[in-house]
Structure formats: C-alpha cells, structure tokens
PDB file of C-alpha atoms and ligand atoms in Angstrom:
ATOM      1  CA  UNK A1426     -84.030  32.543  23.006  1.00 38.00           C
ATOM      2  CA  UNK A1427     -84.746  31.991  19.228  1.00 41.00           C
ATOM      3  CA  UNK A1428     -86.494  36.122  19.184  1.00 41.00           C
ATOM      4  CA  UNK A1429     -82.872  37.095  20.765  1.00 39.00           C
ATOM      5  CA  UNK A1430     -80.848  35.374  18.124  1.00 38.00           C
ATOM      6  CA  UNK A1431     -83.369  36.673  15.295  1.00 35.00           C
ATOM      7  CA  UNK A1432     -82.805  40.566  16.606  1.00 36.00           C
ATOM      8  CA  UNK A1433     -78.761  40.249  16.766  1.00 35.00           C
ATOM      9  CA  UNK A1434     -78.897  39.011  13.295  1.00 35.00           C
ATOM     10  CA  UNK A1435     -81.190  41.522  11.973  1.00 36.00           C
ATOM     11  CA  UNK A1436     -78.849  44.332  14.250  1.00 35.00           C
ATOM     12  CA  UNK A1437     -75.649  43.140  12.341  1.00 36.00           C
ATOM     13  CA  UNK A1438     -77.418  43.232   9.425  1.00 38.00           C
ATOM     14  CA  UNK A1439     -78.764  46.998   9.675  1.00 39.00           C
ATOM     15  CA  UNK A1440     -75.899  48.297  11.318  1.00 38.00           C
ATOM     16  CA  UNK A1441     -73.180  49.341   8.929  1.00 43.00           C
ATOM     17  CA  UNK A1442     -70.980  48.505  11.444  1.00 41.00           C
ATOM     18  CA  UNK A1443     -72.003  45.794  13.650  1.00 38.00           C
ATOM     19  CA  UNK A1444     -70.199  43.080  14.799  1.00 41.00           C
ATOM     20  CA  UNK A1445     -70.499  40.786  12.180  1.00 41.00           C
ATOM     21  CA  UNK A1446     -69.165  43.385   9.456  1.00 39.00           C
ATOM     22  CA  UNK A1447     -66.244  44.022  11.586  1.00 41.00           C
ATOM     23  CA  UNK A1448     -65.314  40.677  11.895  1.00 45.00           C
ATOM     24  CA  UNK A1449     -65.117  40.502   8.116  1.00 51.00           C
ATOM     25  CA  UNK A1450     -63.593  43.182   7.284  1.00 69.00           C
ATOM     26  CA  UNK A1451     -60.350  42.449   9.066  1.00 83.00           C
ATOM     27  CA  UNK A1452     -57.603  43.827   7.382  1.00 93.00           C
ATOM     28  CA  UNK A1453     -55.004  40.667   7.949  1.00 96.00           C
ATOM     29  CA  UNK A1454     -51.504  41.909   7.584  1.00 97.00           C
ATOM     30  CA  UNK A1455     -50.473  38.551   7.544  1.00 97.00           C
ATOM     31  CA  UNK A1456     -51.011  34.428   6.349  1.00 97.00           C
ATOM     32  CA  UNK A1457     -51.460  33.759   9.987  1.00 96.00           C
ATOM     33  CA  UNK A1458     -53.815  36.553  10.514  1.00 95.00           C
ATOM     34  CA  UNK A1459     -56.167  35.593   7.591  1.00 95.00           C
ATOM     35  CA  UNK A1460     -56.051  31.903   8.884  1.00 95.00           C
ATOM     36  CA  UNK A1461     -57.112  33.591  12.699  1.00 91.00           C
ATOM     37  CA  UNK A1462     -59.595  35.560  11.644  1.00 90.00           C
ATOM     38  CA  UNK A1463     -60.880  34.323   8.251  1.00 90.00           C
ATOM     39  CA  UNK A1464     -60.728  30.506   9.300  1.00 91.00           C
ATOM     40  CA  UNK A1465     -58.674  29.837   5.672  1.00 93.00           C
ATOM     41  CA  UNK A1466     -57.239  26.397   5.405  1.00 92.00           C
ATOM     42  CA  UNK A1467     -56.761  26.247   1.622  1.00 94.00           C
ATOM     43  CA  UNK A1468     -53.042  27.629   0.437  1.00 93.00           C
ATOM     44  CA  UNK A1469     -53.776  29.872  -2.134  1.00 94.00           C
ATOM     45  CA  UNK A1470     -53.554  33.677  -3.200  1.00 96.00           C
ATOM     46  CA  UNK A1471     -54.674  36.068  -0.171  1.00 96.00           C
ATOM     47  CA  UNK A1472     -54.989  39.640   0.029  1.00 96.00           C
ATOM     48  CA  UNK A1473     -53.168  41.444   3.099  1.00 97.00           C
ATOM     49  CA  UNK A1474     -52.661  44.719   4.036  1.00 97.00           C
ATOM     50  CA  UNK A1475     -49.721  46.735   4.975  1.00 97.00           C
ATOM     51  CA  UNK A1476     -49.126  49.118   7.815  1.00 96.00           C
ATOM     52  CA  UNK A1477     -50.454  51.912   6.075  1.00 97.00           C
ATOM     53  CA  UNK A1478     -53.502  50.112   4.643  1.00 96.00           C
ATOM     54  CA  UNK A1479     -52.890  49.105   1.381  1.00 96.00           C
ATOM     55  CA  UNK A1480     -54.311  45.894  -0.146  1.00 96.00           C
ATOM     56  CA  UNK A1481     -52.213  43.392  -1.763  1.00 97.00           C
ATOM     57  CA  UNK A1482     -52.207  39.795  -3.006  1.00 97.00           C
ATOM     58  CA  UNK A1483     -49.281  36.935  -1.659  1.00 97.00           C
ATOM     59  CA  UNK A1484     -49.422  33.043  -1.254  1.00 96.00           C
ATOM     60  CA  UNK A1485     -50.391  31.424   1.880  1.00 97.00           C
ATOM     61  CA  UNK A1486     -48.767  28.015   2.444  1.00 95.00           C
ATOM     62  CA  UNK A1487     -51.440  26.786   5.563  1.00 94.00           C
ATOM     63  CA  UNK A1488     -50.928  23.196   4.423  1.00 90.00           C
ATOM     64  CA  UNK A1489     -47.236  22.253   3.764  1.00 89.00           C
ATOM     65  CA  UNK A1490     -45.545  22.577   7.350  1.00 88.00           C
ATOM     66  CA  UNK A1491     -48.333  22.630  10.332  1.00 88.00           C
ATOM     67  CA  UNK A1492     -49.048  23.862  12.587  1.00 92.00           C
ATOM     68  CA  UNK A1493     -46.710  26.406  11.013  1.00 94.00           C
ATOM     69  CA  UNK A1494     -48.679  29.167   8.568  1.00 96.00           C
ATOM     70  CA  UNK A1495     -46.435  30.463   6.292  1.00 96.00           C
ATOM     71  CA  UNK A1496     -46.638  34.143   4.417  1.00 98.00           C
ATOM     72  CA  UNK A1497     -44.587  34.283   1.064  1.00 97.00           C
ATOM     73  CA  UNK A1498     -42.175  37.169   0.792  1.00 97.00           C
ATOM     74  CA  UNK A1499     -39.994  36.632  -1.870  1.00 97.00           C
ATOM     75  CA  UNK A1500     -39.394  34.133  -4.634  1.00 97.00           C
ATOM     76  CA  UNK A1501     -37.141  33.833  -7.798  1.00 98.00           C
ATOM     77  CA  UNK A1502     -36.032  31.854 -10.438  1.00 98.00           C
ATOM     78  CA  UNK A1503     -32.258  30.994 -10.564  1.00 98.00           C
ATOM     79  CA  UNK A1504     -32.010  32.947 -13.680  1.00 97.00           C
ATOM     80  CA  UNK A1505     -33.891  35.746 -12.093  1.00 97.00           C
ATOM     81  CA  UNK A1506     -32.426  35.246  -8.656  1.00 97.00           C
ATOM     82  CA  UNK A1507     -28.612  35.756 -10.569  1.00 96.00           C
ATOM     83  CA  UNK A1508     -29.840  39.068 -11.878  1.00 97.00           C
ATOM     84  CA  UNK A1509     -27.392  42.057 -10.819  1.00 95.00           C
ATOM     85  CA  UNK A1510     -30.591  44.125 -10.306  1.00 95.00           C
ATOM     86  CA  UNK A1511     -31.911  41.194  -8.074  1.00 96.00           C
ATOM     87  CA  UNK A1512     -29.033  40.679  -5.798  1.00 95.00           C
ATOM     88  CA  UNK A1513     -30.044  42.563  -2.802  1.00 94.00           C
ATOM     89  CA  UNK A1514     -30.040  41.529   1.040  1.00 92.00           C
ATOM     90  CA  UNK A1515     -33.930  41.412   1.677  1.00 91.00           C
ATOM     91  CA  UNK A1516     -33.371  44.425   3.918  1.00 90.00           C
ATOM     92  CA  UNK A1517     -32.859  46.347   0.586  1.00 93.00           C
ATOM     93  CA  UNK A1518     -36.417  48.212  -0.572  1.00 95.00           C
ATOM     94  CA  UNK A1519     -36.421  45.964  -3.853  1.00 96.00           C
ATOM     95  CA  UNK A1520     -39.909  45.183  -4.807  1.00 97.00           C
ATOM     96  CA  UNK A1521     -40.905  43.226  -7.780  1.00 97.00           C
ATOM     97  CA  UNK A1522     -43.961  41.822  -9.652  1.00 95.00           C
ATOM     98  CA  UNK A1523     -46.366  42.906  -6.566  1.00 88.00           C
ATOM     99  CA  UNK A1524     -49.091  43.403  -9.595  1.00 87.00           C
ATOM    100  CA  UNK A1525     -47.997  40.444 -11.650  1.00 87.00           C
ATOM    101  CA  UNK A1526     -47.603  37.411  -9.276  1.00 90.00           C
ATOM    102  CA  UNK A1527     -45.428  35.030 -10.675  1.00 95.00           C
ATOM    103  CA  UNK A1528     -43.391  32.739  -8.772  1.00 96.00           C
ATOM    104  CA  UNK A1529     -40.005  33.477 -10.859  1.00 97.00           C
ATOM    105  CA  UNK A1530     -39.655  37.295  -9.955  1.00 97.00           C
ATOM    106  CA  UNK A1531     -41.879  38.192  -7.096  1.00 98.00           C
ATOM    107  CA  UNK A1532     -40.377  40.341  -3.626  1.00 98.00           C
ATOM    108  CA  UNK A1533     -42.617  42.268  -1.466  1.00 97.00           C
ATOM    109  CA  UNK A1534     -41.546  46.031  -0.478  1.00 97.00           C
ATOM    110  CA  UNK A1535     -39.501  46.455   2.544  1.00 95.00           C
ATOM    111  CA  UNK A1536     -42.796  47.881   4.538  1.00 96.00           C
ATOM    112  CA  UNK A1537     -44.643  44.753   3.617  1.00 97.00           C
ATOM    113  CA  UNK A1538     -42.414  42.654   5.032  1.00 96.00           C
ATOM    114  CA  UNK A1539     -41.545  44.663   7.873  1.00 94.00           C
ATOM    115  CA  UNK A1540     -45.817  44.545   8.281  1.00 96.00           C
ATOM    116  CA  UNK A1541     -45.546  41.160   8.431  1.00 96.00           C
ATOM    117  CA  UNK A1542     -42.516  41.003  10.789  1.00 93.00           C
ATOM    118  CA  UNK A1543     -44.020  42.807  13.270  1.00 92.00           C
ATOM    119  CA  UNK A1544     -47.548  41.624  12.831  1.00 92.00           C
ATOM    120  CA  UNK A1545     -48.773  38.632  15.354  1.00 87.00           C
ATOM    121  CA  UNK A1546     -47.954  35.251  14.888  1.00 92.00           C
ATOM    122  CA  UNK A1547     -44.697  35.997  12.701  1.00 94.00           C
ATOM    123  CA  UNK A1548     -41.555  34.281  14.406  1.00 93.00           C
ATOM    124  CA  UNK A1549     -39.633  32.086  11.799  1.00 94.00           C
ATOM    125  CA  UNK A1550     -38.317  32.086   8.560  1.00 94.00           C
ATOM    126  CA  UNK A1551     -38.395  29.850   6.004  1.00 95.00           C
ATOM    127  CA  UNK A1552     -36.484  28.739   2.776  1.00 95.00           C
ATOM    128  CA  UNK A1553     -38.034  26.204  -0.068  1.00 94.00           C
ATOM    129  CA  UNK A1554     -37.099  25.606  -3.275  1.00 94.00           C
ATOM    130  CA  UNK A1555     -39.962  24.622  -6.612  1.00 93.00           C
ATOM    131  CA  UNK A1556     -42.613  25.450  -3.726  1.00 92.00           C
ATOM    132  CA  UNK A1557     -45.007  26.272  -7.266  1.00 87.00           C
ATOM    133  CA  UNK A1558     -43.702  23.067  -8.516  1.00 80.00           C
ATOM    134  CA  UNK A1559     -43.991  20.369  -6.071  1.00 70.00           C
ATOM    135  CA  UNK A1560     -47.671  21.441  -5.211  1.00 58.00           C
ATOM    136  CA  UNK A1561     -47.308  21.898  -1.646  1.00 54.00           C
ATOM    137  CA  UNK A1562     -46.749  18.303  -0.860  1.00 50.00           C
ATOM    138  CA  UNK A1563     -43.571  17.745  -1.711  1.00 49.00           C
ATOM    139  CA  UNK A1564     -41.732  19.409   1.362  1.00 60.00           C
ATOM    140  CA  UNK A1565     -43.023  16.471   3.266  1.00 62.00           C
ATOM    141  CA  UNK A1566     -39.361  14.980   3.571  1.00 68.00           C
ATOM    142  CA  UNK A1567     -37.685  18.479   4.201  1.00 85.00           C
ATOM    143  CA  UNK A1568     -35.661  18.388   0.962  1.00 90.00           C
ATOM    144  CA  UNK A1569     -33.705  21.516   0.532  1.00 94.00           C
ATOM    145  CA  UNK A1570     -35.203  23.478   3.145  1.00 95.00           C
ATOM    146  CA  UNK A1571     -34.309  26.099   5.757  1.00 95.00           C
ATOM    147  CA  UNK A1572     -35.996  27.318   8.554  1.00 94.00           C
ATOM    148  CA  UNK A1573     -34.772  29.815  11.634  1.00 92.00           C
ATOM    149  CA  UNK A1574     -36.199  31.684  14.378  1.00 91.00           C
ATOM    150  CA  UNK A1575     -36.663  35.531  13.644  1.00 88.00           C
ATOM    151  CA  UNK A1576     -35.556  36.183  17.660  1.00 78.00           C
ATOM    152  CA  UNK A1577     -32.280  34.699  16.835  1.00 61.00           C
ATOM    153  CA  UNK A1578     -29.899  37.243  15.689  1.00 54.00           C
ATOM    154  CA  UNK A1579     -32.169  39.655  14.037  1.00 57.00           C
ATOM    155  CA  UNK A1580     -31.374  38.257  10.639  1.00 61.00           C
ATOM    156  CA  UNK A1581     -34.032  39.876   8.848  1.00 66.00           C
ATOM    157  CA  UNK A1582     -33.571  43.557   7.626  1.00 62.00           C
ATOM    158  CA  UNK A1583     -30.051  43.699   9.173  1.00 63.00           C
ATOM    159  CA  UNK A1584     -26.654  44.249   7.846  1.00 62.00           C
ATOM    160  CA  UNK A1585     -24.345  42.758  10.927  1.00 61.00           C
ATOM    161  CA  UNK A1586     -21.010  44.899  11.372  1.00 60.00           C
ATOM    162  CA  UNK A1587     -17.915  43.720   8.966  1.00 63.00           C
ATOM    163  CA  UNK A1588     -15.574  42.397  10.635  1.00 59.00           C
ATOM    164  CA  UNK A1589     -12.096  43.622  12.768  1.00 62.00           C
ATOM    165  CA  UNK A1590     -10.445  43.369   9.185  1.00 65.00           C
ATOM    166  CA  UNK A1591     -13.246  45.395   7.468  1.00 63.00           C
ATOM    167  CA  UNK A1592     -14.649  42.785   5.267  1.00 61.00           C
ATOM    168  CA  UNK A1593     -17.699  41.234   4.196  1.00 56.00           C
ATOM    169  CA  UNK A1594     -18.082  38.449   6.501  1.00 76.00           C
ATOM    170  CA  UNK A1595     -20.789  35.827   7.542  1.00 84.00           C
ATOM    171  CA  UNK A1596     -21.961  35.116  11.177  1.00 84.00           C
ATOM    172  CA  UNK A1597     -22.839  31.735  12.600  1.00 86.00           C
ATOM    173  CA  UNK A1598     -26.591  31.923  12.814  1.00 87.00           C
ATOM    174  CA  UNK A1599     -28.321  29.446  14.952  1.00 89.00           C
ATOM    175  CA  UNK A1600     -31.470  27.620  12.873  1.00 92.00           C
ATOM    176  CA  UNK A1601     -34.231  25.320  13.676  1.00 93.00           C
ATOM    177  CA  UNK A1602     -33.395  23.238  10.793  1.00 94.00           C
ATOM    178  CA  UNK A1603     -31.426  23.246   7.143  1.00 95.00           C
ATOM    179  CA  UNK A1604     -31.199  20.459   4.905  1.00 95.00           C
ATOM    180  CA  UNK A1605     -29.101  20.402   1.503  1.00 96.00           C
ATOM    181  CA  UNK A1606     -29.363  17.219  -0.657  1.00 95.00           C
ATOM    182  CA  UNK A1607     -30.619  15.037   2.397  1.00 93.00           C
ATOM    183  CA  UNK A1608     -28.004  16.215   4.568  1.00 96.00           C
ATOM    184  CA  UNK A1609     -29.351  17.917   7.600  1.00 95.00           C
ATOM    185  CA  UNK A1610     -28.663  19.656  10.822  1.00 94.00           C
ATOM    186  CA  UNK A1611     -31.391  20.301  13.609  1.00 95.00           C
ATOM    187  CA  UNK A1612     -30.786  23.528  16.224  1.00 95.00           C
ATOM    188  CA  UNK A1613     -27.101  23.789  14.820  1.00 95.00           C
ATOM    189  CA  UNK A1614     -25.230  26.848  13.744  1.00 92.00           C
ATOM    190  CA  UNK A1615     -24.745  27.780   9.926  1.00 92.00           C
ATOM    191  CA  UNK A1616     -22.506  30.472   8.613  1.00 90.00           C
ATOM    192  CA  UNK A1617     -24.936  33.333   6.434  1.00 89.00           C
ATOM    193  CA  UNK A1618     -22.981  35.473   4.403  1.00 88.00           C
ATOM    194  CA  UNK A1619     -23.172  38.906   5.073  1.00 84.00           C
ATOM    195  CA  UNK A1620     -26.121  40.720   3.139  1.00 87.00           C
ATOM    196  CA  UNK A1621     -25.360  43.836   1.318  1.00 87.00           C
ATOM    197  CA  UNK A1622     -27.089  45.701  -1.484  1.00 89.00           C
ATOM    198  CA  UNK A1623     -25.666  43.345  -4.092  1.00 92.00           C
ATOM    199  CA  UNK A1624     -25.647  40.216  -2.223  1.00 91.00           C
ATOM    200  CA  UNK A1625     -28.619  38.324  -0.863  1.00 93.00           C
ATOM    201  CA  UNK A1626     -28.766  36.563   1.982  1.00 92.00           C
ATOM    202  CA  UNK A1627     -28.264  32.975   1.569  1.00 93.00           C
ATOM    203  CA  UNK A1628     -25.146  30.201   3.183  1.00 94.00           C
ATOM    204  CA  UNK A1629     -21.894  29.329   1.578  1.00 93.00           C
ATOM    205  CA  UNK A1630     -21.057  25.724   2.089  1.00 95.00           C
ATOM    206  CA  UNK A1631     -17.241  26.207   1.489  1.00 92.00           C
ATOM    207  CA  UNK A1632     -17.375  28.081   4.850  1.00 91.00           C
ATOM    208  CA  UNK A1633     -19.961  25.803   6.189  1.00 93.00           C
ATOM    209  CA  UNK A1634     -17.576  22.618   6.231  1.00 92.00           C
ATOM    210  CA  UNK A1635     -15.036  23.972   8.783  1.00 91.00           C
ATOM    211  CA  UNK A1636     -17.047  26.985  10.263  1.00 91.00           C
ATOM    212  CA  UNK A1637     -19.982  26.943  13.142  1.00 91.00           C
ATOM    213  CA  UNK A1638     -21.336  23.688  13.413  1.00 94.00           C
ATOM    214  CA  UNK A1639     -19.350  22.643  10.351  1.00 95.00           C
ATOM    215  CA  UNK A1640     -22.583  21.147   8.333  1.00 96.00           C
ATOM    216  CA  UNK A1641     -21.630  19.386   5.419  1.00 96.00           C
ATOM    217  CA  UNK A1642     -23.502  18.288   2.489  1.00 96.00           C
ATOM    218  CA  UNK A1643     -22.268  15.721   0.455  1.00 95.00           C
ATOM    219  CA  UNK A1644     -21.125  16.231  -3.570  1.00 96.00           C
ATOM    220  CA  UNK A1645     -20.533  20.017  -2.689  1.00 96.00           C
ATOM    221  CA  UNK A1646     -19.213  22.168  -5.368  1.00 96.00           C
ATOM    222  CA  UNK A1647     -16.002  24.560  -4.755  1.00 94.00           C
ATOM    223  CA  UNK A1648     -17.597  27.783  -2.743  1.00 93.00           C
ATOM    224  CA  UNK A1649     -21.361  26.569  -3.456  1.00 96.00           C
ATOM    225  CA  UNK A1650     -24.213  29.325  -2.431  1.00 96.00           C
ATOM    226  CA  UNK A1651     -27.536  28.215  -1.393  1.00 97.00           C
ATOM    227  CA  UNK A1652     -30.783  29.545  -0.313  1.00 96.00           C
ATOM    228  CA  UNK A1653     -30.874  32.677  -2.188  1.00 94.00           C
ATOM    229  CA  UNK A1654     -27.621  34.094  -3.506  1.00 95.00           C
ATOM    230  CA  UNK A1655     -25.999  31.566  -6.761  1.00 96.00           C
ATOM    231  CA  UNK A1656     -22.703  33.034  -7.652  1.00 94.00           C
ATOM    232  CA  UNK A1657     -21.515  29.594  -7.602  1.00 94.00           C
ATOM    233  CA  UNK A1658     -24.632  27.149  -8.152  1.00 96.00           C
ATOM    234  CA  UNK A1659     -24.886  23.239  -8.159  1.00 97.00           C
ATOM    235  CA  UNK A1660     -27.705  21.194 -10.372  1.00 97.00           C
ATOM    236  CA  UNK A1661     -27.998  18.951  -7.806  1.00 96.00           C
ATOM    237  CA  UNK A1662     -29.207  21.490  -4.893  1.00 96.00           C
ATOM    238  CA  UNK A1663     -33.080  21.362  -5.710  1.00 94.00           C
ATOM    239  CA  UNK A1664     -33.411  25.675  -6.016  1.00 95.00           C
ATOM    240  CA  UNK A1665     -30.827  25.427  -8.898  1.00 97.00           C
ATOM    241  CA  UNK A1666     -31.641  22.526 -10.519  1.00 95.00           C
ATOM    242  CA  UNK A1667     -32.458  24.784 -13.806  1.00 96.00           C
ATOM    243  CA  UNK A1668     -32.660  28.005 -14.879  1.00 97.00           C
ATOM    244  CA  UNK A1669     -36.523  27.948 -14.015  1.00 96.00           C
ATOM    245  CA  UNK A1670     -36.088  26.151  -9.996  1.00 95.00           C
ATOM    246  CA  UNK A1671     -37.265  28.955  -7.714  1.00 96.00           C
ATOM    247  CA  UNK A1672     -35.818  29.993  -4.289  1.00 97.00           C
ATOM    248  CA  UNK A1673     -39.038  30.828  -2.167  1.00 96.00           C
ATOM    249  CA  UNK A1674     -38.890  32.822   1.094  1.00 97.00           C
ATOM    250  CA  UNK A1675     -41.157  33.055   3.459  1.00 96.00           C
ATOM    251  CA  UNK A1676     -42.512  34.305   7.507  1.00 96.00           C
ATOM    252  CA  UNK A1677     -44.544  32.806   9.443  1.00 96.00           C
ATOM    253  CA  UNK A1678     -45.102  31.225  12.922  1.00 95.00           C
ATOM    254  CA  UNK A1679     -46.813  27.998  14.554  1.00 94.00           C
ATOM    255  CA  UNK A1680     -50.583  28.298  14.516  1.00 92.00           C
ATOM    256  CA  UNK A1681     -52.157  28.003  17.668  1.00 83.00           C
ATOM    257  CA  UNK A1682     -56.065  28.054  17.818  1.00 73.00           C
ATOM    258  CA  UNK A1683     -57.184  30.578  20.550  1.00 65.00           C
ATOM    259  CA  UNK A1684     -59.369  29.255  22.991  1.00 50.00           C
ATOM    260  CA  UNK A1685     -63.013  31.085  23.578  1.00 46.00           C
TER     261      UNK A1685
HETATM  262  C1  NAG B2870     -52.086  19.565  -6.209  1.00 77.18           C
HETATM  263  O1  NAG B2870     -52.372  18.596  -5.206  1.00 77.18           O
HETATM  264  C2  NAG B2870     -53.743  18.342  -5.062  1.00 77.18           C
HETATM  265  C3  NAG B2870     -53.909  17.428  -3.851  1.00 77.18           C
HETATM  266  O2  NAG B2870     -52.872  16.474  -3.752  1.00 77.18           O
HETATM  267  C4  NAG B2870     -54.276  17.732  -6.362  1.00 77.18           C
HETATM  268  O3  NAG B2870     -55.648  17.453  -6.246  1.00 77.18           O
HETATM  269  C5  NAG B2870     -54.045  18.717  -7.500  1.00 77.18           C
HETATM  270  O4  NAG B2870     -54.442  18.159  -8.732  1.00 77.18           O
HETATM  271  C6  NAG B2870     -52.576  19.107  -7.581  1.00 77.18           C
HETATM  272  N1  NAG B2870     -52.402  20.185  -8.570  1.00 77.18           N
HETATM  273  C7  NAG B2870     -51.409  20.187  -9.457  1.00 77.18           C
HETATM  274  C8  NAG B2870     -51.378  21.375 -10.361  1.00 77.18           C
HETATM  275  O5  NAG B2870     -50.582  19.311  -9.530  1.00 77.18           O
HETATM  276  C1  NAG B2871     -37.867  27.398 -18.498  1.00 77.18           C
HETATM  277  O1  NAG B2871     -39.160  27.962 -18.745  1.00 77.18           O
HETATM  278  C2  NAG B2871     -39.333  28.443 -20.055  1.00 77.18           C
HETATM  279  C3  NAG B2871     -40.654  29.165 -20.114  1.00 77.18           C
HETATM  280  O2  NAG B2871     -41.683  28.373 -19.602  1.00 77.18           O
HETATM  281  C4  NAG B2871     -39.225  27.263 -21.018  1.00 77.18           C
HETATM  282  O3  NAG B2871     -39.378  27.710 -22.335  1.00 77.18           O
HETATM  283  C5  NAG B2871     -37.869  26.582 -20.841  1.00 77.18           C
HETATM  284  O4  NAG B2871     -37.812  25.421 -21.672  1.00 77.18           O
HETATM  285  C6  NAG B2871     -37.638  26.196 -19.397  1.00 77.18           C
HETATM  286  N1  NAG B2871     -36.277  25.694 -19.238  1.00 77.18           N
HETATM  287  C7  NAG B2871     -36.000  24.602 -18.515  1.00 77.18           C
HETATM  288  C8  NAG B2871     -34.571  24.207 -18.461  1.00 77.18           C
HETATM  289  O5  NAG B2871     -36.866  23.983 -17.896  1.00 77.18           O
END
C-alpha cells in the first residue's frame, strides 16, 4: 500500500500534468470557486479569472456572512460614488482601479462580473457599507445591509422597461433582507430605482414608505438614496456617513461542502 502511494506521488510529480497540478491550477472565476477548490478560509485579496482567461485580483469576504462566500464587485466612496463619471447602473461596462485596488474607486468590467454571474455557486447579491472599515466583523448585527436573490427579477445587468408613461421608474424587487439604520424587512418587497447609464442602482426611501412593502426607516431624509446611488444622502445611513464611507457590492452564494 505504502509503494502505491510512493509511485502516485512521484507520477504527479513527473507528469507536467498530473492530477495534482491540475488541481492547483484551477482557474476560479469566482470567491466561491477559490474557497471549493483552493480550501481558502481567510478573506483576503484572491486572484480569479474571467471567461476569457485573464487573471485578476478582488476581495473574498469567506468570513463575514456564512455559509454565504461573497465575491466583491464594486465599491466606492460617497465622494467617488457621487461622481458623474461613476453613476452608472452596474450593467454599464464601467471598470475602475482593476490594477490599483482600493476600496474607494474599485468596479470590475462588465465580463467579470457577468463571469462571476454565471459561474457556480453565484445566486445572491449583496450590499455593505465601511466593509474595509469595520474589519469584517462588524456586519454581525446586519447594520445597513442588503441582500437579494439573483433569480428574482434579473436585477443584475438589466434595464427593466419604463413605464406606460415613458419614465424612469423603479420596480418592487423582492429581497432576502435590507436593513437601514436598524430598521429591517425580511423576504419583503423594496422599490429599486430604475438603472440607467447615469444612475446606479440603489432604493429611494421616499418611494419606499408608501410603495411595495412600504419599508420605512426611521429619521429619513426628503427623497433619501441608499445602497449605491446618493443624489440625496443622509449622515446617519452608515455608506454616507462621510465623504470617505464606502458602498461595497458584492455576488456570491451559500457554501455548501461537496460530499466525496
Ligand atoms: C481585524 O480583525 C482581526 C480579528 O478580529 C484582528 O486580529 C485584526 O487586528 C483586525 N485588523 C484591523 C486592521 O483592525
Ligand atoms: C477622508 O480621507 C482622506 C484621505 O485619507 C482624509 O484626509 C480625510 O480627512 C478623510 N475625511 C473624513 C471626513 O474622514
């Protein structure tokens, strides 16, 4: 038994391409991918590839939220994030800082996220705010956080029709959970405004209070934005807090372990 073991390690050794090599060398397109095949636990800076091959580097949140894995996608500071040149739906080719990672200008290309949509594992999205900030640990109570099924409408990379008057409208989009300042609503409706290529995706509480499941946060401002889009933003919503808070957004899915 011990001679067998010896020859399959000295095999995968010698062969270029044995089965130990290829196990390493696989090219996750996604957090959940390099947590499946790489074993990762730690979040951190990964490299993935897209669908045509190409390395790059992201952030993989493994430890925040499990079992969920969680691939960063986007993420801007509100003085970035108010930026005409910034203000895009995410289904707008807009990437920035893909060489220079920094937490206060950062989007992936549309192909890298569409990798990511379509790789395995990837069903949810997810909204933080100061995820550089709080270390990880500080979503633990859910403060200022959003997080939807990709199945349900097909949010992502989608610009829904206007409506029977022609204008920019929102739709009530069904999420797992949202929570503003403490207030919270679990498998509810919330309206998202409409994204176009000067308006990012993101909720407008005005509309929220008497629209869909009519979630309501408490100390609102008049026609407050949040999650993404800050024509009209309020200190005391944790992603525009300061000029320097950062809206993160991110895919990802529930981890489950495959059984051998
Ligand atoms: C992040 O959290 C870990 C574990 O709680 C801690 O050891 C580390 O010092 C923290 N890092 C920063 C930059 O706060
Ligand atoms: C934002 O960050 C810059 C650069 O680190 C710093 O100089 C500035 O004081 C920060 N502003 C606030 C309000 O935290």
């Amino acid at each position: 038994m011990s001679r067998l073991i010896a020859f399959v390690v000295i095999l995968a050794a010698i062969v270029p391409n044995g089965f130990s090599s290829v196990v390493i060398k696989h090219r996750a397109k996604s957090c959940y991918e390099v947590k499946e095949y790489l074993q990762a636990n730690e979040n951190g800076f990964y490299n993935l590839f897209d669908s045509l091959g190409s390395p790059y580097t992201t952030y993989c949140d493994f430890e925040s939220d499990t079992p969920f894995v969680w691939t960063l996608i986007e993420s801007f500071s509100l003085q970035e994030a108010q930026k005409t040149a910034n203000r895009k739906g995410v289904y707008v080719n807009h990437p920035i800082g893909e060489c220079i990672l920094s937490w206060s200008a950062f989007r992936l290309s549309r192909l890298r996220m569409d990798t990511i949509i379509s790789s395995y594992g990837t069903t949810h999205y997810r909204t933080t705010c100061n995820f550089n900030y709080v270390n990880g640990t500080g979503l633990a109570n859910r403060r200022d956080y959003l997080r939807g099924e990709i199945c349900r409408r097909s949010y992502f990379h989608s610009t829904w029709a206007l409506n029977r008057y022609g204008q920019p409208t929102y739709i009530c989009n069904y999420v797992d959970y949202v929570n503003v300042r403490g207030t919270t609503c679990r498998k509810c409706t919330v309206p998202f405004v409409r994204p176009t290529s000067s308006v990012h995706e993101h909720i407008d509480l005005s509309i929220a209070a008497s629209h869909c499941s009519k979630f309501t946060p408490t100390d609102s401002i008049s026609n407050e934005d949040v999650f993404g889009h800050y024509g009209n933003a309020n200190p005391l919503f944790s992603c525009t807090s300061n000029v320097n808070s950062t809206t993160n957004w991110w895919l990802g899915g529930a981890y489950i372990a495959e059984a051998f």
